[in-house]
Coordinates of C-alpha atoms in Angstrom, one line a residue:
M1 CA 42.7 47.2 49.3
K2 CA 39.0 46.8 48.9
I3 CA 37.5 43.6 47.5
V4 CA 33.8 43.1 46.7
I5 CA 32.6 39.5 46.5
A6 CA 29.3 39.3 44.6
P7 CA 28.4 35.8 43.3
D8 CA 25.4 33.7 42.4
S9 CA 25.0 30.3 43.9
F10 CA 26.5 27.1 42.7
K11 CA 23.1 25.4 42.3
G12 CA 22.9 22.2 44.2
S13 CA 26.2 22.5 45.9
L14 CA 27.1 26.0 47.3
S15 CA 24.9 28.9 48.2
A16 CA 25.9 32.5 47.2
E17 CA 26.5 33.2 50.9
A18 CA 28.8 30.2 51.3
F19 CA 30.7 31.4 48.2
C20 CA 31.2 34.8 49.9
N21 CA 32.5 33.2 53.1
V22 CA 34.9 30.9 51.3
V23 CA 36.4 33.5 49.1
G24 CA 36.4 36.1 51.8
R25 CA 38.4 33.8 54.1
E26 CA 41.0 33.2 51.4
A27 CA 41.2 37.0 50.7
A28 CA 41.7 37.8 54.4
E29 CA 44.6 35.2 54.5
I30 CA 46.5 37.0 51.8
F31 CA 45.4 40.6 52.4
E32 CA 45.1 40.9 56.1
S33 CA 44.2 44.6 56.2
A34 CA 41.8 44.5 53.2
E35 CA 38.2 45.7 53.3
I36 CA 36.1 42.7 52.2
V37 CA 32.5 43.3 51.2
K38 CA 30.3 40.2 50.9
L39 CA 27.2 40.6 48.7
P40 CA 25.5 37.3 47.8
V41 CA 23.4 37.9 44.7
S42 CA 20.4 36.3 43.1
D43 CA 18.8 37.0 39.7
G44 CA 15.4 37.2 41.4
G45 CA 14.6 33.5 41.3
E46 CA 15.7 30.8 43.7
G47 CA 17.7 32.2 46.6
M48 CA 16.5 35.8 46.3
V49 CA 15.0 35.9 49.9
D50 CA 18.1 34.4 51.5
S51 CA 20.5 36.7 49.5
L52 CA 18.7 39.8 50.5
L53 CA 18.2 38.8 54.1
A54 CA 21.9 37.9 54.4
V55 CA 23.0 41.4 53.4
T56 CA 20.2 43.7 54.6
G57 CA 19.1 41.9 57.7
G58 CA 15.5 41.2 58.6
E59 CA 13.5 38.1 59.4
K60 CA 12.1 35.0 57.7
I61 CA 8.3 34.5 58.1
T62 CA 6.5 31.2 57.9
A63 CA 2.9 31.1 56.9
E64 CA 0.3 28.3 56.3
V65 CA -1.0 28.7 52.8
K66 CA -2.6 26.7 50.0
G67 CA -0.1 24.9 47.8
P68 CA -0.4 24.5 44.0
L69 CA -3.0 21.7 44.3
F70 CA -5.0 23.6 47.0
E71 CA -3.4 21.5 49.8
K72 CA -2.3 23.0 53.0
T73 CA 1.4 23.7 53.2
E74 CA 3.9 26.0 54.9
A75 CA 5.8 28.6 53.0
Q76 CA 8.4 31.2 53.9
Y77 CA 9.1 34.7 52.8
G78 CA 11.3 37.5 54.1
I79 CA 10.8 40.9 55.6
L80 CA 13.8 43.1 55.2
E81 CA 15.0 45.7 57.6
G82 CA 12.8 48.7 56.7
G83 CA 9.7 46.6 56.1
T84 CA 10.0 45.5 52.4
A85 CA 8.6 42.0 51.9
V86 CA 10.4 39.6 49.6
I87 CA 8.4 36.7 48.3
E88 CA 9.4 33.9 46.0
M89 CA 6.3 32.5 44.4
A90 CA 7.9 29.1 44.2
A91 CA 7.7 28.8 48.0
A92 CA 3.9 28.5 47.7
S93 CA 3.2 27.7 44.1
G94 CA 6.4 26.1 42.8
L95 CA 6.7 23.1 40.5
P96 CA 8.7 21.0 43.1
L97 CA 5.6 21.1 45.3
V98 CA 3.7 19.1 42.8
P99 CA 4.4 15.3 42.5
E100 CA 5.5 14.5 38.9
G101 CA 2.4 12.4 38.3
K102 CA 0.0 15.2 39.3
R103 CA 1.5 18.0 37.3
N104 CA -1.3 19.7 35.3
P105 CA -1.5 23.5 34.9
L106 CA -5.2 23.3 34.3
E107 CA -5.5 22.3 38.0
T108 CA -2.8 24.2 39.8
T109 CA -3.2 27.6 41.5
T110 CA -1.2 30.6 42.6
Y111 CA -3.6 31.2 45.6
G112 CA -0.9 30.5 48.1
T113 CA 1.3 33.2 46.6
G114 CA -1.5 35.6 47.2
E115 CA -1.8 34.4 50.7
L116 CA 1.9 35.2 51.3
M117 CA 1.3 38.7 49.9
R118 CA -1.8 39.2 52.1
D119 CA 0.2 38.1 55.2
A120 CA 2.9 40.6 54.4
L121 CA 0.3 43.4 54.1
K122 CA -1.2 42.4 57.4
R123 CA 2.2 42.7 59.0
G124 CA 2.5 46.3 57.8
C125 CA 4.6 45.9 54.6
R126 CA 3.9 48.5 52.0
E127 CA 6.5 47.4 49.5
I128 CA 6.6 43.9 48.1
I129 CA 9.1 42.3 45.8
L130 CA 7.7 39.2 44.2
G131 CA 10.0 36.7 42.4
I132 CA 8.1 34.6 39.9
G133 CA 10.5 31.9 38.8
G134 CA 9.8 28.1 39.1
S135 CA 6.0 28.1 39.0
A136 CA 3.8 25.1 38.7
T137 CA 0.9 27.3 37.4
T138 CA -0.7 28.8 34.4
D139 CA -3.7 30.5 36.0
G140 CA -3.1 34.0 34.8
G141 CA -2.7 35.1 38.5
I142 CA -6.4 34.7 39.3
G143 CA -5.5 32.5 42.3
A144 CA -3.2 35.0 43.8
A145 CA -5.5 37.9 43.1
A146 CA -8.4 36.0 44.6
A147 CA -6.5 35.6 47.8
L148 CA -6.3 39.3 48.1
G149 CA -10.1 39.7 47.6
A150 CA -10.6 39.9 43.8
R151 CA -13.5 37.9 42.4
F152 CA -13.7 36.1 39.0
L153 CA -17.2 35.1 38.1
D154 CA -18.7 33.1 35.3
K155 CA -21.7 34.3 33.3
E156 CA -24.1 32.8 35.9
G157 CA -22.4 34.9 38.7
Y158 CA -20.6 31.9 40.3
A159 CA -16.9 31.9 41.2
V160 CA -14.8 30.2 38.6
P161 CA -12.1 27.6 39.5
L162 CA -9.0 29.4 40.6
S163 CA -6.7 27.5 38.3
G164 CA -5.9 27.3 34.6
K165 CA -9.2 25.7 33.7
G166 CA -11.1 28.7 35.2
L167 CA -9.7 31.3 32.8
E168 CA -12.0 30.6 29.9
K169 CA -15.1 30.7 32.1
I170 CA -14.5 34.2 33.4
A171 CA -17.2 36.7 32.5
T172 CA -16.8 39.3 35.3
I173 CA -13.7 40.7 37.0
D174 CA -14.3 42.5 40.3
F175 CA -11.5 44.1 42.4
S176 CA -13.8 46.2 44.6
A177 CA -13.3 44.0 47.7
V178 CA -9.5 44.2 47.6
D179 CA -8.1 45.8 50.8
R180 CA -7.7 49.5 50.3
H181 CA -4.2 49.4 51.7
W182 CA -3.0 47.8 48.5
Q183 CA -3.5 51.2 46.9
E184 CA -0.6 52.5 48.9
T185 CA 1.5 49.4 48.5
K186 CA 4.3 49.2 45.9
I187 CA 4.5 45.8 44.1
T188 CA 7.6 45.0 42.0
I189 CA 7.6 41.8 40.2
A190 CA 11.0 40.3 39.5
C191 CA 11.0 38.7 36.0
D192 CA 13.9 37.7 33.8
V193 CA 12.0 36.5 30.7
V194 CA 10.3 38.6 28.0
N195 CA 7.6 36.2 26.8
P196 CA 4.3 37.6 25.8
L197 CA 1.1 36.2 27.3
C198 CA -0.2 34.1 24.4
G199 CA 0.8 32.6 21.1
P200 CA 3.8 30.4 20.1
L201 CA 6.1 32.3 22.4
G202 CA 3.6 32.7 25.1
S203 CA 3.2 31.3 28.6
A204 CA 1.4 28.1 27.8
A205 CA 3.4 27.2 24.7
I206 CA 6.8 27.8 26.1
Y207 CA 6.4 26.8 29.8
G208 CA 3.4 24.6 29.8
P209 CA 5.2 21.3 28.9
Q210 CA 7.6 21.5 31.9
K211 CA 4.5 22.0 34.1
G212 CA 2.9 18.8 32.8
A213 CA 0.8 20.2 29.9
D214 CA 0.2 18.2 26.8
A215 CA -0.8 19.7 23.4
E216 CA -4.5 19.8 24.2
M217 CA -3.8 21.4 27.6
I218 CA -1.6 24.0 26.0
C219 CA -4.3 25.0 23.5
L220 CA -6.9 25.3 26.3
L221 CA -4.6 27.3 28.5
D222 CA -3.6 29.7 25.7
M223 CA -7.2 30.3 24.8
G224 CA -8.0 30.9 28.5
L225 CA -5.2 33.4 28.9
N226 CA -6.2 35.1 25.6
H227 CA -9.9 35.3 26.8
F228 CA -8.9 36.7 30.3
E229 CA -6.6 39.3 28.8
G230 CA -9.3 40.4 26.4
L231 CA -11.7 41.0 29.3
I232 CA -9.1 43.0 31.1
A233 CA -8.2 45.0 28.0
R234 CA -11.9 46.0 27.5
Q235 CA -12.3 46.9 31.2
K236 CA -9.0 48.9 31.4
G237 CA -8.9 50.3 27.9
Q238 CA -5.5 49.0 27.0
E239 CA -3.9 45.7 26.0
Y240 CA -1.3 43.8 28.1
R241 CA -0.7 40.6 26.1
E242 CA 2.5 41.9 24.4
L243 CA 4.0 43.5 27.5
P244 CA 7.5 41.9 27.8
G245 CA 7.5 39.3 30.6
I246 CA 3.7 39.2 31.1
G247 CA 3.8 35.6 30.1
A248 CA 6.2 34.6 32.9
A249 CA 4.9 32.2 35.6
G250 CA 1.7 31.4 33.7
G251 CA 0.7 35.1 33.4
L252 CA 0.8 35.7 37.2
A253 CA 1.6 39.4 36.8
L254 CA -1.3 40.2 34.5
P255 CA -4.0 41.2 37.1
F256 CA -1.5 42.8 39.4
V257 CA -0.1 45.0 36.6
A258 CA -3.6 45.9 35.2
F259 CA -5.5 46.5 38.5
M260 CA -2.9 47.1 41.2
G261 CA -0.2 49.1 39.5
A262 CA 2.5 46.4 39.8
E263 CA 5.8 46.9 37.8
L264 CA 7.7 44.2 36.0
R265 CA 11.5 44.6 36.3
P266 CA 14.5 42.3 35.7
G267 CA 15.1 40.4 38.9
L268 CA 18.8 41.0 39.0
E269 CA 18.4 44.7 38.7
I270 CA 16.0 44.7 41.6
V271 CA 18.3 42.7 43.8
L272 CA 21.4 44.8 43.0
D273 CA 19.4 48.0 43.8
V274 CA 18.2 46.6 47.1
L275 CA 21.8 45.6 48.0
K276 CA 22.9 49.2 47.1
F277 CA 25.5 47.5 44.9
D278 CA 26.7 50.6 43.1
R279 CA 27.5 52.3 46.4
H280 CA 29.4 49.2 47.7
L281 CA 31.5 49.3 44.5
Q282 CA 32.9 52.7 45.2
G283 CA 36.6 52.5 46.0
A284 CA 36.8 48.8 45.2
D285 CA 40.1 47.5 43.6
F286 CA 38.4 44.5 42.1
V287 CA 35.3 42.3 42.2
V288 CA 35.1 38.5 42.5
T289 CA 31.9 36.9 41.2
G290 CA 31.0 33.4 40.1
E291 CA 28.3 30.8 39.5
G292 CA 28.0 27.0 39.1
R293 CA 28.2 27.0 35.3
T294 CA 29.2 29.9 33.1
D295 CA 27.9 29.6 29.5
E296 CA 26.1 31.5 26.8
Q297 CA 23.2 32.1 29.1
S298 CA 25.4 34.0 31.5
A299 CA 25.7 36.9 29.2
M300 CA 21.9 37.3 28.9
G301 CA 21.1 39.2 32.0
K302 CA 22.3 36.7 34.6
V303 CA 24.3 37.6 37.7
L304 CA 27.8 37.6 36.1
C305 CA 26.5 39.9 33.4
G306 CA 24.9 42.4 35.7
V307 CA 27.7 42.5 38.2
S308 CA 30.3 42.9 35.5
G309 CA 28.4 45.6 33.8
R310 CA 28.0 47.7 36.9
A311 CA 31.6 47.3 38.0
A312 CA 32.9 48.1 34.5
A313 CA 30.9 51.4 34.6
Q314 CA 33.1 52.4 37.5
G315 CA 36.3 51.1 35.9
I316 CA 36.6 48.1 38.3
P317 CA 38.1 44.8 37.1
V318 CA 35.9 41.7 37.6
V319 CA 37.1 38.1 38.0
A320 CA 34.7 35.1 37.9
L321 CA 35.4 31.9 39.7
S322 CA 32.9 29.4 38.3
G323 CA 32.3 25.7 38.8
A324 CA 32.6 25.2 35.0
L325 CA 33.3 27.3 32.0
E326 CA 31.2 26.1 29.0
K327 CA 31.2 27.1 25.4
G328 CA 29.7 30.5 24.6
Y329 CA 30.6 32.5 27.8
E330 CA 33.1 34.7 25.9
P331 CA 30.6 37.6 25.2
L332 CA 30.9 38.4 28.9
Y333 CA 34.2 40.0 28.2
G334 CA 32.4 42.6 26.2
K335 CA 30.0 43.2 29.1
G336 CA 32.7 44.1 31.7
L337 CA 34.2 40.7 32.8
T338 CA 38.0 40.9 33.0
A339 CA 38.8 37.2 33.5
A340 CA 37.1 33.9 34.2
F341 CA 38.5 30.7 35.9
S342 CA 37.0 27.3 36.5
T343 CA 37.2 25.6 39.9
W344 CA 36.7 22.2 38.2
K345 CA 39.3 19.6 39.2
S346 CA 40.6 17.6 36.2
G347 CA 40.0 13.9 36.2
E348 CA 36.9 14.0 38.5
G349 CA 33.2 13.8 37.5
L350 CA 30.3 16.1 38.2
E351 CA 29.1 14.4 41.4
W352 CA 32.6 14.7 42.9
Q353 CA 32.9 18.3 41.8
M354 CA 29.6 19.1 43.5
D355 CA 30.6 17.3 46.7
H356 CA 33.9 19.2 46.8
A357 CA 32.6 22.6 45.6
E358 CA 33.8 24.4 48.7
E359 CA 37.3 22.9 48.6
N360 CA 37.7 23.6 44.8
L361 CA 36.5 27.2 45.2
S362 CA 38.9 27.7 48.1
N363 CA 41.8 26.5 46.1
A364 CA 40.9 28.7 43.1
A365 CA 40.4 31.8 45.3
R366 CA 43.8 31.2 47.0
N367 CA 45.6 31.0 43.7
L368 CA 43.8 34.1 42.4
F369 CA 44.7 36.2 45.5
R370 CA 48.3 35.0 45.4
L371 CA 48.6 36.1 41.8
V372 CA 47.1 39.5 42.7
E373 CA 49.5 39.8 45.6
A374 CA 52.5 39.1 43.4
F375 CA 51.5 41.7 40.9
S376 CA 50.7 44.3 43.5
Q377 CA 54.1 43.8 45.1
R378 CA 55.8 44.6 41.8
G379 CA 54.1 48.0 42.0

């Protein structure tokens, strides 16, 4: 028997790697001779670096960079076996790095994210996967691009502030000083939203409030992004503002797509491809997946959806063990999921469930494998 274990994390209580170990242990108890493949998965946001390093091998790098408020901070990224760098922008430019009382996307920068990219290039990486979830910024990516050598000047020829407030001041965009090695470097940006850059569904309007923006700030940021994209469109001869996902993370991807050939792709698809997921599925009898809470969002490109779809394409059953099953998860059945079970213990509250997540998962997995064993013995 071959069992593939491919979960997301139970956020706040159990990592995807820990899920694999718990479920794998229970599977080995019941099916002693089974081939058990552990593939911790991420949708390209939090945990992407750890998930990929756990499966592919490699090393974690620590670098001193500028944080969202230009303060010195340390951030980590991964270099996989084979030399691909995996960077989560949240490590250098994430919202949790900004104290709640100081959150203001007019003032925050992605410069530190660019410094991580620059560090990876110096170490010889010629392929970079950049996850852009959880940002504190709406600077249109000018901070990150400036860290690589790009210049953004006002009409007087002076450098603009490398934050959201600098966008409307830009008169000249100059990438001539960017290291030539970027021309031979593949940049893939992991993005799981489809927001345009500007307007009512754009970066500032949708994500600005959670970053500390009030109505006036949102208006200024939206105008700044609109102005910046207009300059790029005239310089490059094409528009980018409606490109699906270009509004993610405060427009971070915009200069990289326009000037450096970066590609926006769904984060989950990137992760599954790096993990060689389809190859690992070959010959599997079934797949076990799971996440902390399975609900209507799970069917919209999240881990359970992607894992189930790829397994179903090979005719392989998929069972989910999730912390909680909430209203609206049923569309997953139409996307390849065979069955879903909750690990929630009746009579206990959320805090208890999170504290006992490993125990609850272990019990659920044991019952699942006992059931599979009983049916397999019947032939």
